[in-house]
Amino acid sequence: MVKRIGVLTSGGDAPGMNAAIRAVTRVALNSGIEVYGVYDGYKGMVEGYIEPLTKSGVGDIIDRGGTILGSARLPEFKDESVRAKAVEQLKKRGIEAIVVIGGDGSYRGAQALTDMGINCIGLPGTIDNDITSTDFTIGFDTALRTIVDAVDKLRDTSSSHHRCSVVEVMGNRCGDLAIWAGIACGAEIVCTSETGFEESEILERLRDLDVIRKKRHAIVIISEKMTDVHQFARKVSLNTGFSGRATVLGHVQRGGSPTPSDRVLASRMGEKAVDLLMQGIGGQCVGIKNNRIISTPIEEALNIPRASRKQLQNLFDRLV
Ligand code: ADP
């Protein structure tokens, strides 16, 4: 059976990564497996920035955002010769397997390492919920809460001033943060890669909300990379009765103490990763489907198309 494993966080960070590191470390140690932390993602693996983790070393982190292991991007990891250096660093320390917490780029690295004889298990750590092999990623719920808190506050001030708040949220071309936040905040309009961004149509809807519905304020939530929200807010001021104001929430969405849901999800997924490695399995990623923790081969997972969010969009439309 596997005796020594490593754990790393890679790509964009997400709240709940620490809870996952803690779960992997404690479950493994409680099963008689030694655990090493690989710092700064694949970069630290190549450079040998690798230290043992202890039960107390992962104490007091379950409530902390970010990642105690640090994260980094190393595009060169796509080269086999660079990965060979990483494998050498692991073998030198007797590390036989790795838990990789990150997004789909990190999963590709995990698969490539598995192909070179180091069993890897991927855990979905990203606020964007853009990994199709799981219903939810670690960090999504916390980011959603951050967005909802911010939009609730914007709504208070918007209604005092007959304003339209145009709020840009993250998502990396996945509209989940936008549509979930739209429903949770009672927004008036949501734009995602699925709905598209039809500027003239949105301005027309805003004029209706002002003139016919006599709304005191309007909230428009837009996924990042759809349009320039500052320019759009100016057009709202010019073409509707609302005064348009843009807010780009940006990296605040990546921070904060993880919600209880994210902490529990990270703990359940961390446990599953260790169980898979104990069975000698690699090249798989962990997910949650219908509230059951599952695993999927990484190569299959990377090719699962995104499920339509039409039902959520229809619900949103019926709530306006
Ligand atoms: P995320 O994991 O959040 O999607 P990235 O796409 O930046 O973030 O990927 C994180 C890291 O994973 C990259 O910096 C690189 O080191 C590694 N990686 C990405 N794609 C591959 C690949 N095809 N082969 C090997 N490693 C990869």
PDB file of N, CA, C and O and ligand atoms in Angstrom, residues 10-12 42 73-74 77-78 103-106 108-109, ligand 1:
ATOM      1  N   SER A  10      -2.857  24.353  -6.978  1.00  0.00           N
ATOM      2  CA  SER A  10      -2.319  24.818  -8.261  1.00  0.00           C
ATOM      3  C   SER A  10      -3.346  25.676  -8.993  1.00  0.00           C
ATOM      4  O   SER A  10      -4.550  25.544  -8.766  1.00  0.00           O
ATOM      5  N   GLY A  11      -2.860  26.566  -9.847  1.00  0.00           N
ATOM      6  CA  GLY A  11      -3.759  27.437 -10.602  1.00  0.00           C
ATOM      7  C   GLY A  11      -4.332  28.534  -9.707  1.00  0.00           C
ATOM      8  O   GLY A  11      -3.726  28.910  -8.705  1.00  0.00           O
ATOM      9  N   GLY A  12      -5.505  29.033 -10.046  1.00  0.00           N
ATOM     10  CA  GLY A  12      -6.140  30.091  -9.241  1.00  0.00           C
ATOM     11  C   GLY A  12      -6.527  29.560  -7.874  1.00  0.00           C
ATOM     12  O   GLY A  12      -6.973  28.421  -7.762  1.00  0.00           O
ATOM     13  N   TYR A  42       3.041  23.053  -9.120  1.00  0.00           N
ATOM     14  CA  TYR A  42       4.019  22.243  -9.855  1.00  0.00           C
ATOM     15  C   TYR A  42       5.402  22.900  -9.858  1.00  0.00           C
ATOM     16  O   TYR A  42       6.410  22.227 -10.014  1.00  0.00           O
ATOM     17  N   ARG A  73       1.669  29.196 -11.276  1.00  0.00           N
ATOM     18  CA  ARG A  73       1.461  28.637 -12.613  1.00  0.00           C
ATOM     19  C   ARG A  73       2.832  28.355 -13.212  1.00  0.00           C
ATOM     20  O   ARG A  73       3.764  29.133 -13.069  1.00  0.00           O
ATOM     21  N   LEU A  74       2.951  27.223 -13.850  1.00  0.00           N
ATOM     22  CA  LEU A  74       4.220  26.841 -14.482  1.00  0.00           C
ATOM     23  C   LEU A  74       3.897  26.245 -15.849  1.00  0.00           C
ATOM     24  O   LEU A  74       3.753  25.025 -15.995  1.00  0.00           O
ATOM     25  N   PHE A  77       5.408  23.080 -17.362  1.00  0.00           N
ATOM     26  CA  PHE A  77       5.105  21.739 -16.861  1.00  0.00           C
ATOM     27  C   PHE A  77       4.533  20.848 -17.968  1.00  0.00           C
ATOM     28  O   PHE A  77       4.462  19.629 -17.831  1.00  0.00           O
ATOM     29  N   LYS A  78       4.151  21.475 -19.076  1.00  0.00           N
ATOM     30  CA  LYS A  78       3.665  20.692 -20.231  1.00  0.00           C
ATOM     31  C   LYS A  78       4.810  19.911 -20.886  1.00  0.00           C
ATOM     32  O   LYS A  78       4.568  18.953 -21.608  1.00  0.00           O
ATOM     33  N   GLY A 103      -7.779  23.585 -10.840  1.00  0.00           N
ATOM     34  CA  GLY A 103      -8.768  23.584 -11.919  1.00  0.00           C
ATOM     35  C   GLY A 103      -8.384  22.605 -13.020  1.00  0.00           C
ATOM     36  O   GLY A 103      -7.535  21.735 -12.815  1.00  0.00           O
ATOM     37  N   ASP A 104      -8.989  22.767 -14.190  1.00  0.00           N
ATOM     38  CA  ASP A 104      -8.769  21.737 -15.215  1.00  0.00           C
ATOM     39  C   ASP A 104      -7.358  21.752 -15.793  1.00  0.00           C
ATOM     40  O   ASP A 104      -6.863  20.707 -16.217  1.00  0.00           O
ATOM     41  N   GLY A 105      -6.677  22.918 -15.768  1.00  0.00           N
ATOM     42  CA  GLY A 105      -5.268  22.934 -16.173  1.00  0.00           C
ATOM     43  C   GLY A 105      -4.453  22.052 -15.233  1.00  0.00           C
ATOM     44  O   GLY A 105      -3.636  21.230 -15.675  1.00  0.00           O
ATOM     45  N   SER A 106      -4.718  22.195 -13.953  1.00  0.00           N
ATOM     46  CA  SER A 106      -4.012  21.386 -12.952  1.00  0.00           C
ATOM     47  C   SER A 106      -4.324  19.897 -13.136  1.00  0.00           C
ATOM     48  O   SER A 106      -3.456  19.040 -12.921  1.00  0.00           O
ATOM     49  N   ARG A 108      -4.814  18.457 -15.961  1.00  0.00           N
ATOM     50  CA  ARG A 108      -3.994  17.978 -17.095  1.00  0.00           C
ATOM     51  C   ARG A 108      -2.592  17.626 -16.606  1.00  0.00           C
ATOM     52  O   ARG A 108      -2.023  16.606 -17.005  1.00  0.00           O
ATOM     53  N   GLY A 109      -2.051  18.472 -15.736  1.00  0.00           N
ATOM     54  CA  GLY A 109      -0.743  18.176 -15.149  1.00  0.00           C
ATOM     55  C   GLY A 109      -0.793  16.886 -14.346  1.00  0.00           C
ATOM     56  O   GLY A 109       0.135  16.067 -14.405  1.00  0.00           O
TER      57      GLY A 109
HETATM   58  P1  ADP B   1      -6.283  25.844 -13.307  1.00  0.00           P
HETATM   59  O1  ADP B   1      -5.764  24.579 -12.718  1.00  0.00           O
HETATM   60  O2  ADP B   1      -6.896  26.742 -12.289  1.00  0.00           O
HETATM   61  O3  ADP B   1      -7.138  25.583 -14.543  1.00  0.00           O
HETATM   62  P2  ADP B   1      -4.060  26.609 -15.062  1.00  0.00           P
HETATM   63  O4  ADP B   1      -4.813  26.346 -16.322  1.00  0.00           O
HETATM   64  O5  ADP B   1      -3.208  27.831 -14.998  1.00  0.00           O
HETATM   65  O6  ADP B   1      -5.017  26.708 -13.787  1.00  0.00           O
HETATM   66  O7  ADP B   1      -3.152  25.343 -14.769  1.00  0.00           O
HETATM   67  C1  ADP B   1      -2.348  25.271 -13.615  1.00  0.00           C
HETATM   68  C2  ADP B   1      -1.035  24.610 -13.943  1.00  0.00           C
HETATM   69  O8  ADP B   1      -1.243  23.267 -14.382  1.00  0.00           O
HETATM   70  C3  ADP B   1      -0.263  25.250 -15.083  1.00  0.00           C
HETATM   71  O9  ADP B   1       0.469  26.395 -14.683  1.00  0.00           O
HETATM   72  C4  ADP B   1       0.669  24.111 -15.466  1.00  0.00           C
HETATM   73  O10 ADP B   1       1.752  24.035 -14.541  1.00  0.00           O
HETATM   74  C5  ADP B   1      -0.211  22.894 -15.272  1.00  0.00           C
HETATM   75  N1  ADP B   1      -0.779  22.456 -16.570  1.00  0.00           N
HETATM   76  C6  ADP B   1      -1.779  23.049 -17.260  1.00  0.00           C
HETATM   77  N2  ADP B   1      -2.018  22.403 -18.419  1.00  0.00           N
HETATM   78  C7  ADP B   1      -1.148  21.379 -18.465  1.00  0.00           C
HETATM   79  C8  ADP B   1      -0.865  20.324 -19.423  1.00  0.00           C
HETATM   80  N3  ADP B   1      -1.551  20.207 -20.547  1.00  0.00           N
HETATM   81  N4  ADP B   1       0.114  19.445 -19.112  1.00  0.00           N
HETATM   82  C9  ADP B   1       0.820  19.543 -17.976  1.00  0.00           C
HETATM   83  N5  ADP B   1       0.614  20.506 -17.048  1.00  0.00           N
HETATM   84  C10 ADP B   1      -0.348  21.406 -17.277  1.00  0.00           C
END
